[in-house]
PDB file of C-alpha atoms in Angstrom:
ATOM      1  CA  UNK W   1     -24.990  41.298-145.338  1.00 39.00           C
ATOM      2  CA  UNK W   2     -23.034  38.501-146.656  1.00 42.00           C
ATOM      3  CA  UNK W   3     -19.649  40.826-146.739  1.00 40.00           C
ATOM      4  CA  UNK W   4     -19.607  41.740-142.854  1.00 42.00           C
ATOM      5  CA  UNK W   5     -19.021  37.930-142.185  1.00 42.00           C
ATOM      6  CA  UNK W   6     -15.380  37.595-144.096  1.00 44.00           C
ATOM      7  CA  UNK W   7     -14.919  41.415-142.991  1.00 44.00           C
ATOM      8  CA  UNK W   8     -15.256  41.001-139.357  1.00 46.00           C
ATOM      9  CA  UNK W   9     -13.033  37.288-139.862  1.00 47.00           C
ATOM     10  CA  UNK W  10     -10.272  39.544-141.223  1.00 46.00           C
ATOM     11  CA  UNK W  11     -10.416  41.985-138.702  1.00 46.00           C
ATOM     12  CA  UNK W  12     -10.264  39.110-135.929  1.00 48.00           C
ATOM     13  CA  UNK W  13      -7.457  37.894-137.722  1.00 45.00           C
ATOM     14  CA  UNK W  14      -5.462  40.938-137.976  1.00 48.00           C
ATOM     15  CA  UNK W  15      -6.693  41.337-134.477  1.00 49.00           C
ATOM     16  CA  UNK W  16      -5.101  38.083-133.207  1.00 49.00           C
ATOM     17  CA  UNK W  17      -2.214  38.538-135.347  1.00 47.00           C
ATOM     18  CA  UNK W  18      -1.269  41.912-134.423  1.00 48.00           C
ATOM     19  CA  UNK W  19      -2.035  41.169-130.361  1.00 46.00           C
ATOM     20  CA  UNK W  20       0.298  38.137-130.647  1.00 46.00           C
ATOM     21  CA  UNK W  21       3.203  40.255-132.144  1.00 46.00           C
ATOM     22  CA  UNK W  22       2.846  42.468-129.511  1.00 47.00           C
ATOM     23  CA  UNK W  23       2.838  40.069-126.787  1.00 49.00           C
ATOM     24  CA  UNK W  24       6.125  38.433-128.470  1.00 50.00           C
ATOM     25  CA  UNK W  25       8.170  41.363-127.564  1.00 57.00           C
ATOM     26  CA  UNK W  26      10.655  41.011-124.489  1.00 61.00           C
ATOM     27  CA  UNK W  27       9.809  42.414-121.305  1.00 64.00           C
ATOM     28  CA  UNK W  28      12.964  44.849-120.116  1.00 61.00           C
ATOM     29  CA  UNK W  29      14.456  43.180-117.124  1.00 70.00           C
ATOM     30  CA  UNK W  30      17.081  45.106-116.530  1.00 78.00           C
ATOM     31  CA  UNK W  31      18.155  48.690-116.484  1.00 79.00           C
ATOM     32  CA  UNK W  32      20.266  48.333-119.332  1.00 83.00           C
ATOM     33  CA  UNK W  33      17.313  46.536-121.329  1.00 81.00           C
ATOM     34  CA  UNK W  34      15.126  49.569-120.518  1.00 80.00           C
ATOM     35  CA  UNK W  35      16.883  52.160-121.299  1.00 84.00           C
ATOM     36  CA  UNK W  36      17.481  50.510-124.520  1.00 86.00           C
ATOM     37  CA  UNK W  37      13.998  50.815-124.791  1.00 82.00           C
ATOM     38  CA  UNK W  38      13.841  54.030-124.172  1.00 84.00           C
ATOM     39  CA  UNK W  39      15.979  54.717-126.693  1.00 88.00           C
ATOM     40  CA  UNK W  40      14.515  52.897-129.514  1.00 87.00           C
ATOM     41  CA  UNK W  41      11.040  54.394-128.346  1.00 82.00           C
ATOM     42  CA  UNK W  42      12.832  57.985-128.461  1.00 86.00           C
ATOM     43  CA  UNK W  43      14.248  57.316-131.730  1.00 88.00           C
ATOM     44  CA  UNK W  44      10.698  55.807-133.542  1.00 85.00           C
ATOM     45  CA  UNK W  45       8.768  59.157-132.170  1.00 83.00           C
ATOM     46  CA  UNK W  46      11.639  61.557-133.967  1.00 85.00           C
ATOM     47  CA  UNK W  47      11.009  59.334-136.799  1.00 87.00           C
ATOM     48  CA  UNK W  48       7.105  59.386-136.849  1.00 82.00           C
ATOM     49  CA  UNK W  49       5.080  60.876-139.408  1.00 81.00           C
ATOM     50  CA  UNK W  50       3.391  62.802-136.635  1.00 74.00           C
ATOM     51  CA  UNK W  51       6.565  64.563-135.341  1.00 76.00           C
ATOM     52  CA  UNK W  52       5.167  68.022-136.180  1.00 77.00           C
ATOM     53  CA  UNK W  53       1.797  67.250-136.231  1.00 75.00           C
ATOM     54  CA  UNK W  54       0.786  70.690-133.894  1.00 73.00           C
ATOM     55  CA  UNK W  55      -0.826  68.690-130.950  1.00 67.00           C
ATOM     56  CA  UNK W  56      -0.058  69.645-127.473  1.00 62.00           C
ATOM     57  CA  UNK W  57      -1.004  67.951-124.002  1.00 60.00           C
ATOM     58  CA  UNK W  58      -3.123  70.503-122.590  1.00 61.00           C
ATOM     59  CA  UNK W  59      -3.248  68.008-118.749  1.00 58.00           C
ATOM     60  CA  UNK W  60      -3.150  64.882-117.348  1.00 53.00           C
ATOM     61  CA  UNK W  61      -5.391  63.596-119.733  1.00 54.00           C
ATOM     62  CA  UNK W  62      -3.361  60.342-120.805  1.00 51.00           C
ATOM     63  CA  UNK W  63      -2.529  58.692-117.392  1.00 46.00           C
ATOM     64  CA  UNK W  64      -3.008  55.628-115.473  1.00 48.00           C
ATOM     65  CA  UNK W  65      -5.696  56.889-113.632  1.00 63.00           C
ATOM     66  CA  UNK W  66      -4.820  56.244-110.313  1.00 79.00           C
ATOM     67  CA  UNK W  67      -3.369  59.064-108.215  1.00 84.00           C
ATOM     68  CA  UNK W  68      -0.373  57.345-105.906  1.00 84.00           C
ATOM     69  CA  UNK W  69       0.730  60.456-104.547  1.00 87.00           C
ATOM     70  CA  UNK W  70       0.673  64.743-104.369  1.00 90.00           C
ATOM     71  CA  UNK W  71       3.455  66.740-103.521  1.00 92.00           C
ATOM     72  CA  UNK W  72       2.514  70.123-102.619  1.00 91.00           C
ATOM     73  CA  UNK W  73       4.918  73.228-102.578  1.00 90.00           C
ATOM     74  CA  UNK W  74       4.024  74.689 -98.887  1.00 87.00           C
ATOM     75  CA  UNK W  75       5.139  77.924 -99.397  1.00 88.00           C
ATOM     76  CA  UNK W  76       3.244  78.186-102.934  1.00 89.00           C
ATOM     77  CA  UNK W  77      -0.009  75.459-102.937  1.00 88.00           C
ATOM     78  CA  UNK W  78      -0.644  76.619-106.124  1.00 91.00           C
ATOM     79  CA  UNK W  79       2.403  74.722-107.345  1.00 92.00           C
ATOM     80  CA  UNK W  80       1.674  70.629-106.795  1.00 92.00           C
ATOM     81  CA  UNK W  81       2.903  67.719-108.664  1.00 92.00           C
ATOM     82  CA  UNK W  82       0.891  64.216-109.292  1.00 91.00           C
ATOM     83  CA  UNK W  83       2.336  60.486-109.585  1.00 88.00           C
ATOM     84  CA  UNK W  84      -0.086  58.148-111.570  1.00 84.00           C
ATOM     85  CA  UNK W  85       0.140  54.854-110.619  1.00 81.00           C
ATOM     86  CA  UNK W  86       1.447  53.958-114.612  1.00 77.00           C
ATOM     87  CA  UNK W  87       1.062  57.587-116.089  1.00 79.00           C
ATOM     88  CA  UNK W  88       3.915  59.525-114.844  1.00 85.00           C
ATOM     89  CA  UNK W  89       4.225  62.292-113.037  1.00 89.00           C
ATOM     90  CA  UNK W  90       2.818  66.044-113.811  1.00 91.00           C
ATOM     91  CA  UNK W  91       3.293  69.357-112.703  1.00 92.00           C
ATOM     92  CA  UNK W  92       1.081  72.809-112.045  1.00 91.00           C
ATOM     93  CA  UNK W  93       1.961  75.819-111.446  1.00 92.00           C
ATOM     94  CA  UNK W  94      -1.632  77.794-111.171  1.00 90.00           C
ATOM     95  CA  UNK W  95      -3.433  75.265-108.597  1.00 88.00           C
ATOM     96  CA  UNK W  96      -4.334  73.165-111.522  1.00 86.00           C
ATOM     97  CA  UNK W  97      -5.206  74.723-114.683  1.00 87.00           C
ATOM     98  CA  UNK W  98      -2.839  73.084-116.943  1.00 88.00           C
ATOM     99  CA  UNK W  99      -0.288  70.452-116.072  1.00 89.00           C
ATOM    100  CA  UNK W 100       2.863  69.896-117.871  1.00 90.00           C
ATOM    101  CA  UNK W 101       4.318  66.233-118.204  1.00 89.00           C
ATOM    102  CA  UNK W 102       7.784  65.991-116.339  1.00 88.00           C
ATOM    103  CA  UNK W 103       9.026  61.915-116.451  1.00 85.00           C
ATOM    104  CA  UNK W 104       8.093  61.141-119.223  1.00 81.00           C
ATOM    105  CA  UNK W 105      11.411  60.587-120.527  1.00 79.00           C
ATOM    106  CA  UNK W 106      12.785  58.669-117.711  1.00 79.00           C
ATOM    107  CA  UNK W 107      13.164  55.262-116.953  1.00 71.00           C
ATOM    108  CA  UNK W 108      10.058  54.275-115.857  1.00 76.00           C
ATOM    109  CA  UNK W 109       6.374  55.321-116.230  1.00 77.00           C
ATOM    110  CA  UNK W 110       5.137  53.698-113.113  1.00 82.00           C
ATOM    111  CA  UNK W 111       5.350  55.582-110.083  1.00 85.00           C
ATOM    112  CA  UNK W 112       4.908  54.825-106.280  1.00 85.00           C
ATOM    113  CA  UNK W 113       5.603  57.723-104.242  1.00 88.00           C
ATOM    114  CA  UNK W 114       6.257  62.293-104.905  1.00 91.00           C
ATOM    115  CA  UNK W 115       8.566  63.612-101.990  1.00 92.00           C
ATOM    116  CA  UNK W 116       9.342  67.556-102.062  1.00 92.00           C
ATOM    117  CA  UNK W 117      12.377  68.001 -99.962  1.00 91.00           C
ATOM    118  CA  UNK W 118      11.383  69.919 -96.739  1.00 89.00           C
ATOM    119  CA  UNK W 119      14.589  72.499 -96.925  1.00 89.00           C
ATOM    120  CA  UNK W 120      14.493  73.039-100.710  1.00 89.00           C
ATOM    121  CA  UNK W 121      10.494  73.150-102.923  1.00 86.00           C
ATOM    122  CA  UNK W 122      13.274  72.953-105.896  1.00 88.00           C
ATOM    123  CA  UNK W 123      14.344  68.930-104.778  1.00 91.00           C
ATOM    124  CA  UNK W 124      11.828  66.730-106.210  1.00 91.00           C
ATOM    125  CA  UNK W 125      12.578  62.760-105.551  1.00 92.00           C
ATOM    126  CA  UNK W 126      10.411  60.037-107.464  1.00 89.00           C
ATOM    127  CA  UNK W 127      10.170  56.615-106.519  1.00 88.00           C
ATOM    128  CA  UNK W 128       9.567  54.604-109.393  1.00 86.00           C
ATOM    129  CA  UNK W 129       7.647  51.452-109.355  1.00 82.00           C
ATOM    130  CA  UNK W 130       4.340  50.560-108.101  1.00 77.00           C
ATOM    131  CA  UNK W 131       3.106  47.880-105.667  1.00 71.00           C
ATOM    132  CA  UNK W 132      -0.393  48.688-105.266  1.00 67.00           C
ATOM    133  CA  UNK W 133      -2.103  46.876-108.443  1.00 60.00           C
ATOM    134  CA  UNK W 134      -4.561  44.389-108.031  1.00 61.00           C
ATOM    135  CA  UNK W 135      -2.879  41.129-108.730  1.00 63.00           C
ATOM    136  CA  UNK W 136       0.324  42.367-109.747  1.00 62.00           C
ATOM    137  CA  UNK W 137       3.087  45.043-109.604  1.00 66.00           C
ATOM    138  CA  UNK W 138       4.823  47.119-111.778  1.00 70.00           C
ATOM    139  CA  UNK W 139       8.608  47.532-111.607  1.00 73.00           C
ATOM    140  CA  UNK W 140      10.605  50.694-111.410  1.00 78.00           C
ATOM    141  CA  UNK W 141      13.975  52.076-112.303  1.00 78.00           C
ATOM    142  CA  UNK W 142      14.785  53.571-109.030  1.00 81.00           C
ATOM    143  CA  UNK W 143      14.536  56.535-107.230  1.00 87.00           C
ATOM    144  CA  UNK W 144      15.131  60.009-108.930  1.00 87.00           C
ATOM    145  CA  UNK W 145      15.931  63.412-107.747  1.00 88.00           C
ATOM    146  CA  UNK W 146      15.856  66.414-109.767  1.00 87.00           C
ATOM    147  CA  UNK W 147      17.072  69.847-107.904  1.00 87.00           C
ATOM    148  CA  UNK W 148      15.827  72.005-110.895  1.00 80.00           C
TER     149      UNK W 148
END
């Protein structure tokens, strides 16, 4: 009994500690500061232990929970893609089953709107940021367009 008293003190401390580390890092305000970021993040995941660790995604599991928007291929509804509010966006080709992760190595994590370009299912744009938080919003990168 006596030892879960200086245990639990330690792992408050460590708690603290570690949450006030975090919280010291700068906030990319720029797009030059976050792509910086994304670089240093890309370089500490080739670098991890885990790099072959034989995990795969197998959906839309690890997202931000909130859906901001579909985009639905009209000639082929089987073939959709889903914004998360701060999860990124995914993509299915068989109406659901499995989803594949497409932005997630793009500026921004946070998106506000899909669009499928009416003359072309290929044309995907992505509005990046979010506006529709409770008390706050979550900055973007831009808008993207990918034709493939």
């Amino acid at each position: 009994m006596k030892m879960k008293k200086p245990i639990t003190t330690l792992l408050s401390l460590s708690c603290i500690l570690g949450s006030s580390v975090l919280l010291a890092q700068p906030t990319p305000t720029t797009s030059e500061d976050l792509m910086e970021a994304i670089s240093i993040r890309k370089e500490m995941a080739d670098s991890s232990p885990l790099t072959d660790y034989p995990v795969r995604s197998i959906g839309p599991i690890v997202q931000g929970a909130r859906i901001t928007d579909l985009a639905v291929n009209e000639a082929n509804p089987k073939h959709f893609y889903v914004a998360y509010a701060s999860g990124g966006v995914f993509e299915t080709k068989n109406n659901g089953q499995t989803f594949t992760p497409i932005f997630d190595h793009v500026g921004a994590l946070t998106i506000g709107s899909l669009a499928l370009a009416p003359s072309d299912p290929k044309v995907i744009y992505v509005g990046t940021g979010e506006s529709n938080s409770s008390r706050s919003s979550y900055a973007g990168s831009g808008v993207y367009k990918s034709t493939d």
